[in-house]
Coordinates of C-alpha atoms in Angstrom, one line a residue:
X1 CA 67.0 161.8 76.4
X2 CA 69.9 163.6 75.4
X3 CA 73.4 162.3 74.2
X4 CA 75.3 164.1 77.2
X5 CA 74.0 165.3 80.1
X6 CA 75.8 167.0 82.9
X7 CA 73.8 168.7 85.6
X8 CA 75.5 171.0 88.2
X9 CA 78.9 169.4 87.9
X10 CA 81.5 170.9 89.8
X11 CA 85.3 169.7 90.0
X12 CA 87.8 171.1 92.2
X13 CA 91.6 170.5 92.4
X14 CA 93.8 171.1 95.2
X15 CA 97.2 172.6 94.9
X16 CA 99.2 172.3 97.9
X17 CA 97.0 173.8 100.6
X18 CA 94.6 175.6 98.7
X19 CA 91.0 174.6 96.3
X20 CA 90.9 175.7 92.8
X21 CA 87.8 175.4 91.4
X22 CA 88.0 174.8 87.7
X23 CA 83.9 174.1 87.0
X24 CA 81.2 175.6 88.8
X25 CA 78.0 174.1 89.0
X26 CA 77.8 173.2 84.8
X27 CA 74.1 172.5 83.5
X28 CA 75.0 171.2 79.7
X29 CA 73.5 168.8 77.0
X30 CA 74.3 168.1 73.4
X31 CA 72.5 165.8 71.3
X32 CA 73.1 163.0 69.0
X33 CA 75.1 164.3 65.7
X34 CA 75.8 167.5 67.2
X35 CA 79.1 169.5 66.6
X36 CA 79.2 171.8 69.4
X37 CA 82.1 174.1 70.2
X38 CA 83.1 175.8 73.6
X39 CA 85.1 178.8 73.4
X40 CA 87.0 180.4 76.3
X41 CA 90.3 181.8 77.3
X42 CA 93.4 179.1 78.7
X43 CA 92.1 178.4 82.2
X44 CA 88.5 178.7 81.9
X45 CA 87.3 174.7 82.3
X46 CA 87.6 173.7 78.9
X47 CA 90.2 170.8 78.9
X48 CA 88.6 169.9 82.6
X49 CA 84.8 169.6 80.8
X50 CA 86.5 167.6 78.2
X51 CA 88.5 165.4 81.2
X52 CA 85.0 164.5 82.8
X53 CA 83.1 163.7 79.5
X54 CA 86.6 161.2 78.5
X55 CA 86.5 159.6 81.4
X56 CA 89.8 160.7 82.4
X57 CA 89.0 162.5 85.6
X58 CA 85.6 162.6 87.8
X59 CA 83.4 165.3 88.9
X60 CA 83.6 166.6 92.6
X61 CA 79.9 167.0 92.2
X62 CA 76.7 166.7 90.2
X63 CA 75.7 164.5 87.3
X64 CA 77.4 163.1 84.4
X65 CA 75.5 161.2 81.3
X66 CA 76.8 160.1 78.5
X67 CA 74.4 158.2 75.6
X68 CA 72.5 156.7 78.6
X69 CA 75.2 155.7 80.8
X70 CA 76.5 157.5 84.5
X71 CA 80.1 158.0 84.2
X72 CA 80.1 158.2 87.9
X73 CA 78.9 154.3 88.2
X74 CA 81.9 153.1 85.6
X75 CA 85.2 151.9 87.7
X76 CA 88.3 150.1 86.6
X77 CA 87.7 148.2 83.7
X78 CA 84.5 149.4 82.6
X79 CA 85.7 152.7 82.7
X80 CA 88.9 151.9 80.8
X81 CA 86.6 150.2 78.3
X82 CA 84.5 153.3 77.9
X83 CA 87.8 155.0 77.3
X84 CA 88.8 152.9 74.5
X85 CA 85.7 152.1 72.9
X86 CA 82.6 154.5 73.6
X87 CA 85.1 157.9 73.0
X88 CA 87.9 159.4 71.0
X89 CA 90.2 162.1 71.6
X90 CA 92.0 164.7 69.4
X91 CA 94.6 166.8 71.2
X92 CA 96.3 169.7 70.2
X93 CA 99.9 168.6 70.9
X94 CA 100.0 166.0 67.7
X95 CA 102.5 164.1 70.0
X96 CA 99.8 162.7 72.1
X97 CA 97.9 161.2 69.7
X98 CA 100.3 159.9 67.7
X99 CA 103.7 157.2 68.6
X100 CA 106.6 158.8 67.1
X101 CA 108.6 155.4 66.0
X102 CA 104.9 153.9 64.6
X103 CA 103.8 154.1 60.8
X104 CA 100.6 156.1 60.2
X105 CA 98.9 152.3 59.8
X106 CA 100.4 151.4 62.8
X107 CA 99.3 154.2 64.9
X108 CA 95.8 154.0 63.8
X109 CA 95.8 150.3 64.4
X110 CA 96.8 150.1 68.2
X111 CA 93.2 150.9 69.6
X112 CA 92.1 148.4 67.7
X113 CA 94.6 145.9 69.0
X114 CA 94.2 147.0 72.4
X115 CA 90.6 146.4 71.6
X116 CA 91.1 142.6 70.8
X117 CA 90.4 142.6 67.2
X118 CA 91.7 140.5 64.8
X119 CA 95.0 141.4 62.8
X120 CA 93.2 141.6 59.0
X121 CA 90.6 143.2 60.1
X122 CA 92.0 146.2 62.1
X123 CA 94.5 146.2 59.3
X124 CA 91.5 146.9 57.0
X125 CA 89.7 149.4 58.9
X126 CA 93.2 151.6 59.2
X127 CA 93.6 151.6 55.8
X128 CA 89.9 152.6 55.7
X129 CA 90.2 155.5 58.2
X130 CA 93.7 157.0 56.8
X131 CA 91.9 156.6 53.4
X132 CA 88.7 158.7 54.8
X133 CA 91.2 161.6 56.3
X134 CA 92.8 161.5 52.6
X135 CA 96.6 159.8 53.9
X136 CA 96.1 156.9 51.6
X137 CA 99.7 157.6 50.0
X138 CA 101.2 158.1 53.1
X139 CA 100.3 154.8 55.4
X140 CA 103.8 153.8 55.4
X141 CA 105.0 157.0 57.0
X142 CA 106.1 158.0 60.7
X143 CA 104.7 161.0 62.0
X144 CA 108.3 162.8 61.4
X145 CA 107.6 162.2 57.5
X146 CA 104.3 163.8 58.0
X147 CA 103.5 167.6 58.2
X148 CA 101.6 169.2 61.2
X149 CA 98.4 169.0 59.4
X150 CA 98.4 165.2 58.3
X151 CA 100.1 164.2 61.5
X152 CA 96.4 165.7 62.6
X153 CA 94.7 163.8 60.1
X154 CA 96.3 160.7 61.4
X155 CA 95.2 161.3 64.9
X156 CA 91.9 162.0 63.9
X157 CA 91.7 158.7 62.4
X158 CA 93.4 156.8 65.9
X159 CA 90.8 158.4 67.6
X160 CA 88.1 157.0 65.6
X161 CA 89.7 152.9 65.2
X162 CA 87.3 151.9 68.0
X163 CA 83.8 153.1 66.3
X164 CA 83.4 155.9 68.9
X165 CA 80.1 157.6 69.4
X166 CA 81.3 160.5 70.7
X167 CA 84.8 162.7 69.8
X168 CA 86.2 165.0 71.9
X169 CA 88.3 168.0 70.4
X170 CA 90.8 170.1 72.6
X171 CA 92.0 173.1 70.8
X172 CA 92.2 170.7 67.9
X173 CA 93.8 173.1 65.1
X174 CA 95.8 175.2 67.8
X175 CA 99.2 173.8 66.3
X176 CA 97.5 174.5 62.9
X177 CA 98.2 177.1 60.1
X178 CA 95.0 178.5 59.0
X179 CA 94.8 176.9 55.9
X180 CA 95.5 173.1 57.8
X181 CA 93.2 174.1 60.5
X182 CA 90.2 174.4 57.8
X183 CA 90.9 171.5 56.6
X184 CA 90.7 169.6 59.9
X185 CA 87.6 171.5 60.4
X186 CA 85.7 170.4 57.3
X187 CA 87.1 166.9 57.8
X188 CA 85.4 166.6 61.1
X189 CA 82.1 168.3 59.6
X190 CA 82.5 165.3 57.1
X191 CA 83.5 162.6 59.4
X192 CA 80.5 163.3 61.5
X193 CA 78.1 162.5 58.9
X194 CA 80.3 159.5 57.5
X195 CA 80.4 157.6 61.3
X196 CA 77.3 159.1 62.7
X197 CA 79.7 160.8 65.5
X198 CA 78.8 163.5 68.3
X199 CA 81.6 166.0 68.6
X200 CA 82.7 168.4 71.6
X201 CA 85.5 170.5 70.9
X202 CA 87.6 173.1 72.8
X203 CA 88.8 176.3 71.1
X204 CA 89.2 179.4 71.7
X205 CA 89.0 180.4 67.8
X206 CA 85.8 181.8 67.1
X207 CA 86.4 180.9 63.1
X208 CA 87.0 177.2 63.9
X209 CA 84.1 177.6 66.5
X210 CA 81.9 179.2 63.5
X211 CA 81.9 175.5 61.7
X212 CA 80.1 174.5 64.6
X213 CA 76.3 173.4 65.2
X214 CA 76.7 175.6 68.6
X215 CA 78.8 177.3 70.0
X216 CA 79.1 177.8 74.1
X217 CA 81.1 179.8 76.6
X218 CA 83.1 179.1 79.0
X219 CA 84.3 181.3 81.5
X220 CA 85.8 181.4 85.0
X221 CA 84.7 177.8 85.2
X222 CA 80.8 179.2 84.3
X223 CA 78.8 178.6 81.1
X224 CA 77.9 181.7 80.2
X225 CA 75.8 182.7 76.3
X226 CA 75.1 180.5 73.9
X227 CA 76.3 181.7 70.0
X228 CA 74.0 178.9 68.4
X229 CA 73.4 179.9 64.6
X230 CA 70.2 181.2 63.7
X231 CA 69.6 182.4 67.6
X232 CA 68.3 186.0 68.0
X233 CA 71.0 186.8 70.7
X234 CA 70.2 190.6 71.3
X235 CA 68.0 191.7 74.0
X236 CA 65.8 194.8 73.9
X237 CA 64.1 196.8 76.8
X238 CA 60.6 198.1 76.2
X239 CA 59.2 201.7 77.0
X240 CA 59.0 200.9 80.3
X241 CA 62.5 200.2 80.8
X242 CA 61.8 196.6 80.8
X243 CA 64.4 194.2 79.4
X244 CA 63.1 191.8 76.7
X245 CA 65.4 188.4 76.8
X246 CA 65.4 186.7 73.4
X247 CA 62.9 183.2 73.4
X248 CA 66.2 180.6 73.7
X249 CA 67.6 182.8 76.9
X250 CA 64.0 182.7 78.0
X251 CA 63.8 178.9 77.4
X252 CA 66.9 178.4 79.8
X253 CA 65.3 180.5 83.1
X254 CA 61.5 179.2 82.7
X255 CA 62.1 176.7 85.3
X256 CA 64.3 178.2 87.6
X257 CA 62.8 178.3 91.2
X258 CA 64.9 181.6 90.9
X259 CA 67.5 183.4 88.4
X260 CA 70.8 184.7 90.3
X261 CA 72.3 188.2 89.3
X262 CA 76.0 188.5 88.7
X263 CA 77.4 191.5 87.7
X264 CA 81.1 190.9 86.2
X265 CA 83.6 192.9 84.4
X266 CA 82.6 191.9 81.1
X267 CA 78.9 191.9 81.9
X268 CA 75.6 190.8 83.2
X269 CA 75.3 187.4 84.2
X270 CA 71.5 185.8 84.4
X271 CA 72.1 182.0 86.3
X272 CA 69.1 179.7 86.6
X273 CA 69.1 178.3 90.0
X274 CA 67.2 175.4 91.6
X275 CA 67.8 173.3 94.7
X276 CA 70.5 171.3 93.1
X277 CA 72.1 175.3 92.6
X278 CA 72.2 175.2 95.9
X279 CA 73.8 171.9 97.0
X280 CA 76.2 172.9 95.0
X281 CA 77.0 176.6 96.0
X282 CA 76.8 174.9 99.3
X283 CA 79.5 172.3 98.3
X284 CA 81.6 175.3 96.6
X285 CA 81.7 177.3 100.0
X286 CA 82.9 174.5 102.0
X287 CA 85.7 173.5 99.6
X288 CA 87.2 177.1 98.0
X289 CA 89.1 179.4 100.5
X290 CA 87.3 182.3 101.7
X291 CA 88.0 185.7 101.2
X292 CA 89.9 186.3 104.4
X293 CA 93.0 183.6 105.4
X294 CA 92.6 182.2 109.0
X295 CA 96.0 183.6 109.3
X296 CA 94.5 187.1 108.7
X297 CA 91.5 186.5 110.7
X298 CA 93.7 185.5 114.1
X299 CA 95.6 188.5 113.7
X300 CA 92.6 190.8 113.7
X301 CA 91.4 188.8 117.4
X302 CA 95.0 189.5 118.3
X303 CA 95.0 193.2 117.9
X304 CA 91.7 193.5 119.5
X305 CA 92.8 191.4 122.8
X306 CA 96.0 193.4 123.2
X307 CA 93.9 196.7 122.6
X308 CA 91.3 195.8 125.4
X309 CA 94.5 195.0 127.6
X310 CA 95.9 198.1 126.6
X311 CA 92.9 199.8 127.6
X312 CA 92.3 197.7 130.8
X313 CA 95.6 198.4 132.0

């Protein structure tokens, strides 16, 4: 079974009298150890995948998996418990991760206390983590002491005081010089082999995305191709005009009942779909505004009832 599993997830937000759907019908998995990196512009889905997967917002549809457990079945305290203890979270605005009047120490020991451990030992396993992200001279200082990149460094170590499994990274070196934003890179490439840790981040840097395992895109709320190293991403059509789809887009549409065609500005878009597909297409056109306003549509009957009055008379 795989790590994370989301299957058709779809999650829709209403502003004022309208649906905006922020993730259509998602089909993703990542495995255990993985670093996998979604790329996309601001307002394709990224931060609202990452939401889901936290357990800071739920799905308006589908299926949600993470190492064997339904996020969908977790409420109140089980859920805040998964929160604290089964996931971490590295934001891009260091100010969220991080207290501004709490040392270093301090800030990577309050999960820990929220957690109910013991005072010496989440003391020692602070001073651990902020050794492992190299801030072992600087445990004494408050964020404002620190620069942008070991402010990072710091957060990165708050979000693993609880022994996460999985980390989740949104636009983690967007605040970052290049230079700082390598560093946080390789850190996390070392981290994950130190802890044993599953990481999903957010970027839309292909040269931070490059350190990934995989790399995924997200746009308009849609998976779309996969960048994964070593794949053989280029298609090729035949004599016959026939186009030849490399063996891991192939391994993606084998078991669709049938593959949807989307033509879009930037391209051709080839969409497994299955019955679930349609539940949630279904689900979609019930929920997002159609084309035409209501308001638009009356006016239209309107002007045809005054016409056959006109035409009457």
């Amino acid at each position: 079974m795989s790590y994370i599993s989301c299957k058709q997830i779809v999650k829709v937000y209403r502003v004022g009298d309208h649906e905006l759907v922020a993730l259509r019908g998602i089909d993703f998995e990542m495995e255990k150890g993985e670093i996998v990196a979604i790329i996309g512009p601001s307002g394709a889905g990224k931060s609202s995948l990452l939401n889901l997967l936290g357990g800071l917002d739920i799905p308006t549809a589908g299926k949600l998996i993470v190492d064997g457990q339904s996020l969908l079945e977790l409420k109140g305290k089980r859920l805040a418990d998964y929160r604290l203890r089964r996931v971490g979270f590295l934001w891009q605005q260091v100010e969220r991760n991080l207290l501004a009047h709490r040392s270093a120490l301090r800030n990577v020991a309050l999960p820990m206390m929220l957690a109910g451990m013991a005072w010496r030992e989440r003391r020692q396993r602070a001073h651990d983590l902020l050794e492992a992200v190299g801030l072992e001279d600087h445990m004494a200082k408050t964020p404002a002491q620190l620069s942008i990149g070991q402010q990072q460094r710091v957060g990165i170590a708050v979000a693993l005081a609880n022994q996460p499994g999985l980390l989740l990274a949104d636009e983690p070196t967007g605040a970052l010089d290049r230079a700082s934003a390598a560093q946080v890179i390789a850190l996390l490439r070392q981290l994950r082999e130190q802890f044993g840790l599953t990481i999903l981040m957010a970027t839309h840097d292909m040269q931070v995305a490059a350190h990934a395992d995989r790399i995924l895109t997200l746009r308009d709320g849609a998976l779309g191709q996969d960048f994964s190293h070593g794949d053989d991403s280029n298609s090729q059509v035949d004599a016959e005009g026939r186009l030849l789809l490399p063996d891991a887009v192939r391994s993606h549409l084998t078991e669709a009942q049938r593959i949807a065609i989307e033509i879009r500005p930037e391209g051709v878009l080839l969409r497994p779909e299955t019955e679930e597909s349609d539940d949630a297409g279904a689900l979609l056109h019930d929920l997002v505004p159609q084309d035409a306003a209501p308001q638009r549509r009356r006016w239209r009957i309107f002007r045809r009832q005054r016409s056959n009055a006109v035409s009457k008379s």
